[in-house]
Short mmCIF file of C-alpha atoms and ligand atoms in Angstrom, two decimals:
data_model
loop_
_atom_site.label_atom_id
_atom_site.label_comp_id
_atom_site.label_asym_id
_atom_site.label_seq_id
_atom_site.Cartn_x
_atom_site.Cartn_y
_atom_site.Cartn_z
CA MET Q 1 98.81 87.94 69.42
CA MET Q 2 97.44 90.41 71.96
CA ASP Q 3 94.62 92.69 70.88
CA TRP Q 4 95.76 96.31 70.22
CA GLY Q 5 93.51 97.85 72.85
CA MET Q 6 94.58 95.34 75.47
CA GLN Q 7 98.25 95.90 74.66
CA ASN Q 8 97.85 99.67 74.63
CA ARG Q 9 96.14 99.70 78.03
CA LEU Q 10 98.79 97.41 79.50
CA ALA Q 11 101.53 99.67 78.12
CA SER Q 12 99.92 102.64 79.86
CA ILE Q 13 100.44 100.83 83.19
CA ILE Q 14 103.63 98.81 82.70
CA LYS Q 15 105.88 101.26 80.89
CA PRO Q 16 107.38 99.68 77.73
CA LYS Q 17 110.74 101.41 78.24
CA SER Q 18 111.54 99.86 81.61
CA ARG Q 19 108.81 97.15 81.48
CA ARG Q 20 108.04 98.17 85.01
CA CYS Q 21 105.46 100.15 86.91
CA VAL Q 22 104.80 102.12 90.06
CA MET Q 23 101.13 101.75 90.86
CA LEU Q 24 99.65 103.67 93.76
CA ALA Q 25 97.07 101.58 95.64
CA VAL Q 26 94.35 103.47 97.48
CA ASP Q 27 91.50 100.95 97.25
CA HIS Q 28 91.77 99.80 100.89
CA GLY Q 29 88.45 101.39 101.90
CA TYR Q 30 86.45 98.84 99.88
CA PHE Q 31 86.55 96.53 102.90
CA GLN Q 32 88.39 98.59 105.56
CA GLY Q 33 86.35 101.80 105.46
CA PRO Q 34 88.23 105.07 106.13
CA THR Q 35 91.73 103.63 106.34
CA SER Q 36 94.31 105.77 108.12
CA GLY Q 37 95.74 108.20 105.59
CA LEU Q 38 92.80 107.76 103.22
CA GLU Q 39 90.12 109.60 105.19
CA ARG Q 40 90.11 112.20 102.37
CA PRO Q 41 91.56 110.17 99.52
CA GLY Q 42 91.42 112.94 96.92
CA GLU Q 43 93.66 115.14 99.04
CA THR Q 44 96.01 112.25 99.83
CA VAL Q 45 96.59 111.25 96.23
CA ALA Q 46 96.67 114.69 94.58
CA PRO Q 47 100.42 115.37 95.14
CA LEU Q 48 101.33 111.73 94.40
CA LEU Q 49 99.67 111.27 91.04
CA GLU Q 50 102.42 112.89 88.98
CA HIS Q 51 104.86 110.29 90.36
CA ALA Q 52 102.63 107.24 89.79
CA ASP Q 53 102.18 105.22 86.59
CA ALA Q 54 98.68 104.12 87.57
CA LEU Q 55 96.16 104.53 90.37
CA MET Q 56 94.35 101.56 91.89
CA VAL Q 57 91.05 102.80 93.25
CA THR Q 58 87.35 102.02 93.68
CA ARG Q 59 84.71 103.70 91.54
CA GLY Q 60 83.23 105.55 94.53
CA VAL Q 61 86.50 107.25 95.41
CA LEU Q 62 87.31 107.83 91.75
CA ARG Q 63 83.99 109.52 90.93
CA ASN Q 64 83.78 111.57 94.11
CA THR Q 65 87.32 112.60 94.86
CA ILE Q 66 89.61 112.38 91.82
CA ASP Q 67 89.71 115.19 89.27
CA ALA Q 68 88.56 113.76 85.91
CA ASN Q 69 91.00 116.07 84.10
CA VAL Q 70 93.96 114.27 85.59
CA ASN Q 71 96.07 112.15 83.28
CA ILE Q 72 96.59 108.85 85.10
CA PRO Q 73 95.69 105.30 84.04
CA ILE Q 74 93.06 103.88 86.36
CA VAL Q 75 93.14 100.32 87.68
CA LEU Q 76 89.63 99.91 89.00
CA ARG Q 77 88.90 97.65 91.98
CA VAL Q 78 85.90 95.60 90.83
CA SER Q 79 85.59 93.00 93.58
CA GLY Q 80 84.20 93.34 97.09
CA GLY Q 81 81.16 92.63 99.21
CA THR Q 82 82.89 91.97 102.54
CA SER Q 83 84.08 94.10 105.44
CA ILE Q 84 86.57 93.86 108.28
CA LEU Q 85 83.62 93.16 110.60
CA LYS Q 86 83.50 89.62 109.21
CA GLU Q 87 86.00 86.93 110.07
CA ASP Q 88 86.11 85.61 106.52
CA LEU Q 89 87.01 88.22 103.93
CA SER Q 90 87.08 85.79 101.03
CA ASP Q 91 83.38 85.93 100.17
CA GLU Q 92 83.86 88.46 97.36
CA GLU Q 93 81.72 89.05 94.29
CA LEU Q 94 82.24 91.20 91.22
CA THR Q 95 80.92 94.62 92.18
CA VAL Q 96 81.21 96.69 88.98
CA SER Q 97 79.64 96.10 85.57
CA MET Q 98 81.69 96.22 82.39
CA GLU Q 99 79.58 99.16 81.23
CA ASP Q 100 80.57 101.18 84.27
CA ALA Q 101 84.24 100.22 83.95
CA ILE Q 102 84.19 101.38 80.32
CA ARG Q 103 82.30 104.56 81.26
CA LEU Q 104 85.08 105.31 83.76
CA ASN Q 105 87.68 104.83 81.00
CA VAL Q 106 89.70 102.37 83.03
CA SER Q 107 93.02 100.92 81.90
CA ALA Q 108 92.59 97.71 83.90
CA MET Q 109 90.25 96.03 86.37
CA ALA Q 110 91.44 94.49 89.64
CA LEU Q 111 89.94 91.77 91.77
CA SER Q 112 91.11 89.56 94.61
CA ILE Q 113 91.38 85.80 94.55
CA PHE Q 114 91.54 83.80 97.77
CA VAL Q 115 93.30 80.55 96.91
CA GLY Q 116 92.84 77.90 99.61
CA SER Q 117 90.03 79.83 101.32
CA SER Q 118 86.44 78.83 101.90
CA HIS Q 119 85.49 80.82 98.78
CA GLU Q 120 88.36 79.74 96.56
CA LYS Q 121 86.11 78.49 93.76
CA GLN Q 122 83.88 81.56 93.83
CA THR Q 123 86.78 84.02 93.63
CA LEU Q 124 88.53 82.03 90.90
CA SER Q 125 85.32 81.87 88.97
CA ASN Q 126 84.96 85.66 89.42
CA LEU Q 127 88.44 86.02 87.92
CA ALA Q 128 87.63 83.82 84.93
CA LYS Q 129 84.41 85.78 84.26
CA LEU Q 130 86.20 89.10 84.56
CA CYS Q 131 88.94 87.97 82.16
CA ASP Q 132 86.30 86.93 79.62
CA ARG Q 133 84.58 90.30 79.90
CA GLY Q 134 87.83 92.23 79.81
CA GLN Q 135 89.02 90.27 76.79
CA LYS Q 136 85.86 91.25 74.93
CA TYR Q 137 86.60 94.96 75.36
CA GLY Q 138 90.41 94.93 75.47
CA ILE Q 139 90.62 95.72 79.18
CA PRO Q 140 93.31 93.87 81.18
CA THR Q 141 92.61 92.15 84.49
CA LEU Q 142 94.88 92.45 87.50
CA ALA Q 143 94.45 89.59 89.96
CA VAL Q 144 95.37 90.26 93.60
CA THR Q 145 96.40 87.14 95.51
CA ALA Q 146 94.73 87.96 98.81
CA VAL Q 147 96.05 85.96 101.73
CA GLY Q 148 93.76 84.79 104.52
CA LYS Q 149 95.03 84.81 108.11
CA GLU Q 150 95.48 81.04 108.01
CA MET Q 151 97.69 81.08 104.89
CA VAL Q 152 101.48 81.22 104.95
CA ARG Q 153 102.95 83.90 102.70
CA ASP Q 154 105.67 81.71 101.27
CA ALA Q 155 106.89 81.16 97.72
CA ARG Q 156 105.06 77.84 97.46
CA TYR Q 157 101.66 79.29 98.33
CA LEU Q 158 102.06 82.63 96.54
CA GLY Q 159 103.60 80.89 93.51
CA LEU Q 160 100.56 78.61 93.33
CA ALA Q 161 98.12 81.52 93.61
CA CYS Q 162 99.97 83.65 91.02
CA ARG Q 163 100.21 80.81 88.53
CA ILE Q 164 96.51 79.99 88.87
CA ALA Q 165 95.66 83.67 88.33
CA ALA Q 166 97.71 83.74 85.12
CA GLU Q 167 96.31 80.41 83.94
CA LEU Q 168 92.77 81.73 84.33
CA GLY Q 169 93.63 84.74 82.19
CA ALA Q 170 94.90 87.59 84.39
CA GLN Q 171 97.24 89.90 82.46
CA ILE Q 172 98.96 91.19 85.64
CA VAL Q 173 99.26 89.56 89.06
CA LYS Q 174 99.79 91.33 92.34
CA THR Q 175 101.14 89.43 95.28
CA TYR Q 176 103.37 89.78 98.34
CA TYR Q 177 107.14 89.69 98.40
CA CYS Q 178 108.64 86.69 100.18
CA GLU Q 179 111.85 84.73 100.33
CA GLY Q 180 112.37 82.83 97.08
CA PHE Q 181 110.39 85.40 95.12
CA GLU Q 182 112.31 84.45 91.94
CA LYS Q 183 110.42 81.14 91.95
CA ILE Q 184 107.09 82.98 91.89
CA VAL Q 185 108.19 85.12 88.94
CA ASN Q 186 109.68 82.16 87.09
CA GLY Q 187 106.47 80.20 87.45
CA CYS Q 188 104.18 83.01 86.33
CA PRO Q 189 103.91 83.88 82.63
CA VAL Q 190 102.56 87.40 83.22
CA PRO Q 191 104.09 90.41 85.03
CA VAL Q 192 104.04 90.19 88.82
CA VAL Q 193 103.89 93.32 90.98
CA ILE Q 194 104.10 93.45 94.75
CA ALA Q 195 101.87 95.01 97.38
CA GLY Q 196 103.71 96.91 100.08
CA GLY Q 197 101.70 95.48 102.96
CA LYS Q 198 101.45 97.07 106.40
CA LYS Q 199 103.38 100.27 107.06
CA ILE Q 200 107.01 99.60 107.91
CA ALA Q 201 109.98 101.95 108.29
CA GLU Q 202 110.68 103.97 105.13
CA ARG Q 203 114.14 102.49 104.75
CA ASP Q 204 112.70 98.95 104.94
CA ALA Q 205 109.95 99.71 102.43
CA LEU Q 206 112.60 100.85 99.94
CA LYS Q 207 114.53 97.64 100.53
CA LEU Q 208 111.35 95.65 99.96
CA ALA Q 209 110.81 97.37 96.60
CA HIS Q 210 114.45 96.81 95.64
CA ASP Q 211 114.45 93.14 96.67
CA ALA Q 212 111.25 92.57 94.69
CA VAL Q 213 112.41 94.13 91.41
CA SER Q 214 115.84 92.48 91.80
CA ALA Q 215 114.01 89.16 92.02
CA GLY Q 216 112.05 89.87 88.85
CA ALA Q 217 108.97 91.81 89.94
CA ALA Q 218 107.61 94.19 87.30
CA GLY Q 219 107.22 96.83 89.98
CA VAL Q 220 105.00 97.70 92.87
CA ASP Q 221 101.35 98.36 93.59
CA MET Q 222 102.06 100.09 96.87
CA GLY Q 223 99.71 101.87 99.22
CA ARG Q 224 100.26 102.23 102.95
CA ASN Q 225 104.04 102.52 102.77
CA ILE Q 226 103.53 105.59 100.64
CA PHE Q 227 100.37 107.32 101.83
CA GLN Q 228 100.87 106.50 105.54
CA SER Q 229 104.45 107.74 105.46
CA GLN Q 230 105.20 111.07 107.02
CA TRP Q 231 106.88 111.85 103.67
CA PRO Q 232 104.62 110.43 100.96
CA VAL Q 233 106.05 112.36 97.98
CA PRO Q 234 109.71 111.61 98.79
CA MET Q 235 108.74 107.97 99.35
CA ILE Q 236 106.98 107.49 96.03
CA ARG Q 237 109.88 109.24 94.30
CA GLY Q 238 112.33 106.92 96.05
CA VAL Q 239 110.33 103.86 95.03
CA ARG Q 240 110.16 105.21 91.49
CA ALA Q 241 113.94 105.63 91.35
CA ILE Q 242 114.33 101.97 92.32
CA VAL Q 243 111.69 100.63 89.95
CA HIS Q 244 112.44 102.72 86.86
CA GLU Q 245 115.99 103.96 87.26
CA GLY Q 246 117.69 100.91 88.74
CA LYS Q 247 118.74 102.71 91.92
CA THR Q 248 119.66 100.63 94.95
CA ASP Q 249 117.60 101.02 98.09
CA ALA Q 250 120.57 102.81 99.71
CA GLU Q 251 120.68 105.33 96.82
CA ALA Q 252 116.92 105.76 96.97
CA TRP Q 253 117.08 106.32 100.73
CA ASP Q 254 119.71 109.05 100.23
CA MET Q 255 117.40 110.62 97.69
CA VAL Q 256 114.41 110.41 100.04
CA GLN Q 257 116.42 111.98 102.85
CA SER Q 258 117.60 114.84 100.66
CA LEU Q 259 114.02 115.42 99.49
CA ILE Q 260 112.87 115.51 103.12
CA GLY Q 261 115.77 117.70 104.13
C1 LIG P 1 93.83 95.27 99.15
C2 LIG P 1 94.72 95.68 98.05
C3 LIG P 1 95.62 96.85 98.29
O1 LIG P 1 95.57 97.66 97.17
C4 LIG P 1 97.00 96.33 98.53
O2 LIG P 1 97.07 95.66 99.73
C5 LIG P 1 98.14 97.36 98.29
O3 LIG P 1 98.30 98.17 99.28
P1 LIG P 1 99.41 98.05 100.41
O4 LIG P 1 100.73 98.40 99.75
O5 LIG P 1 98.95 99.04 101.41
O6 LIG P 1 99.44 96.62 100.91
O7 LIG P 1 94.73 95.11 97.01
O8 LIG P 1 93.36 93.99 98.89
#
């Protein structure tokens, strides 16, 4: 039986009515610095927040750029320690204490695991520690299956990484969409959400979201395909229509176009 606080926090992210979520990811700067579109993250996210179920963010951006009066569940990025200047991005540690996560009133904590990488054990051990700490205070853990350059993003690899994340205690797993995505969902006992990945055409990003939820994803944790779009608000609304209202990607694209128009 899940603890009340844990269940309540999860329900604030994955909406009980649709059992799905639209999370807006803006944590990219934790290793990429001022990512295109996130130079002034507070301004970027302000018009998007009312259309998102949760915001994935680092504590620095949260404290310095997001209005504390806003009503949005926070999924706090709590792993890091590397930068794009290094070849190997897998050498991550936990970067936020439980006390600070609680002080920031977060609804979940997010960290990356790098299965098959040179720091596989370290990142999996970080996940296990974080799940223990989160369990103590009723705060869910979202595990991100980060993929090194040498890894193939196929259902076999991503299914392995997602299942390991759930086995170690993650309450939500975020991964990439790929062919055979149903297998990943079937083999993972906790909700799986997808990252959007690099910016692609708006129409294709909507198809990606639709393919993912049709294959069993609990929604999206999407960043660049929303905030790097020329039309971020129409895009998040289109994604939302797919995730929560069962619209097809064609219907969502019509909606996006009429919002742009
Ligand atoms: C980085 C992350 C990002 O939040 C994630 O990649 C989602 O953003 P995008 O849709 O831009 O891929 O977890 O490790």
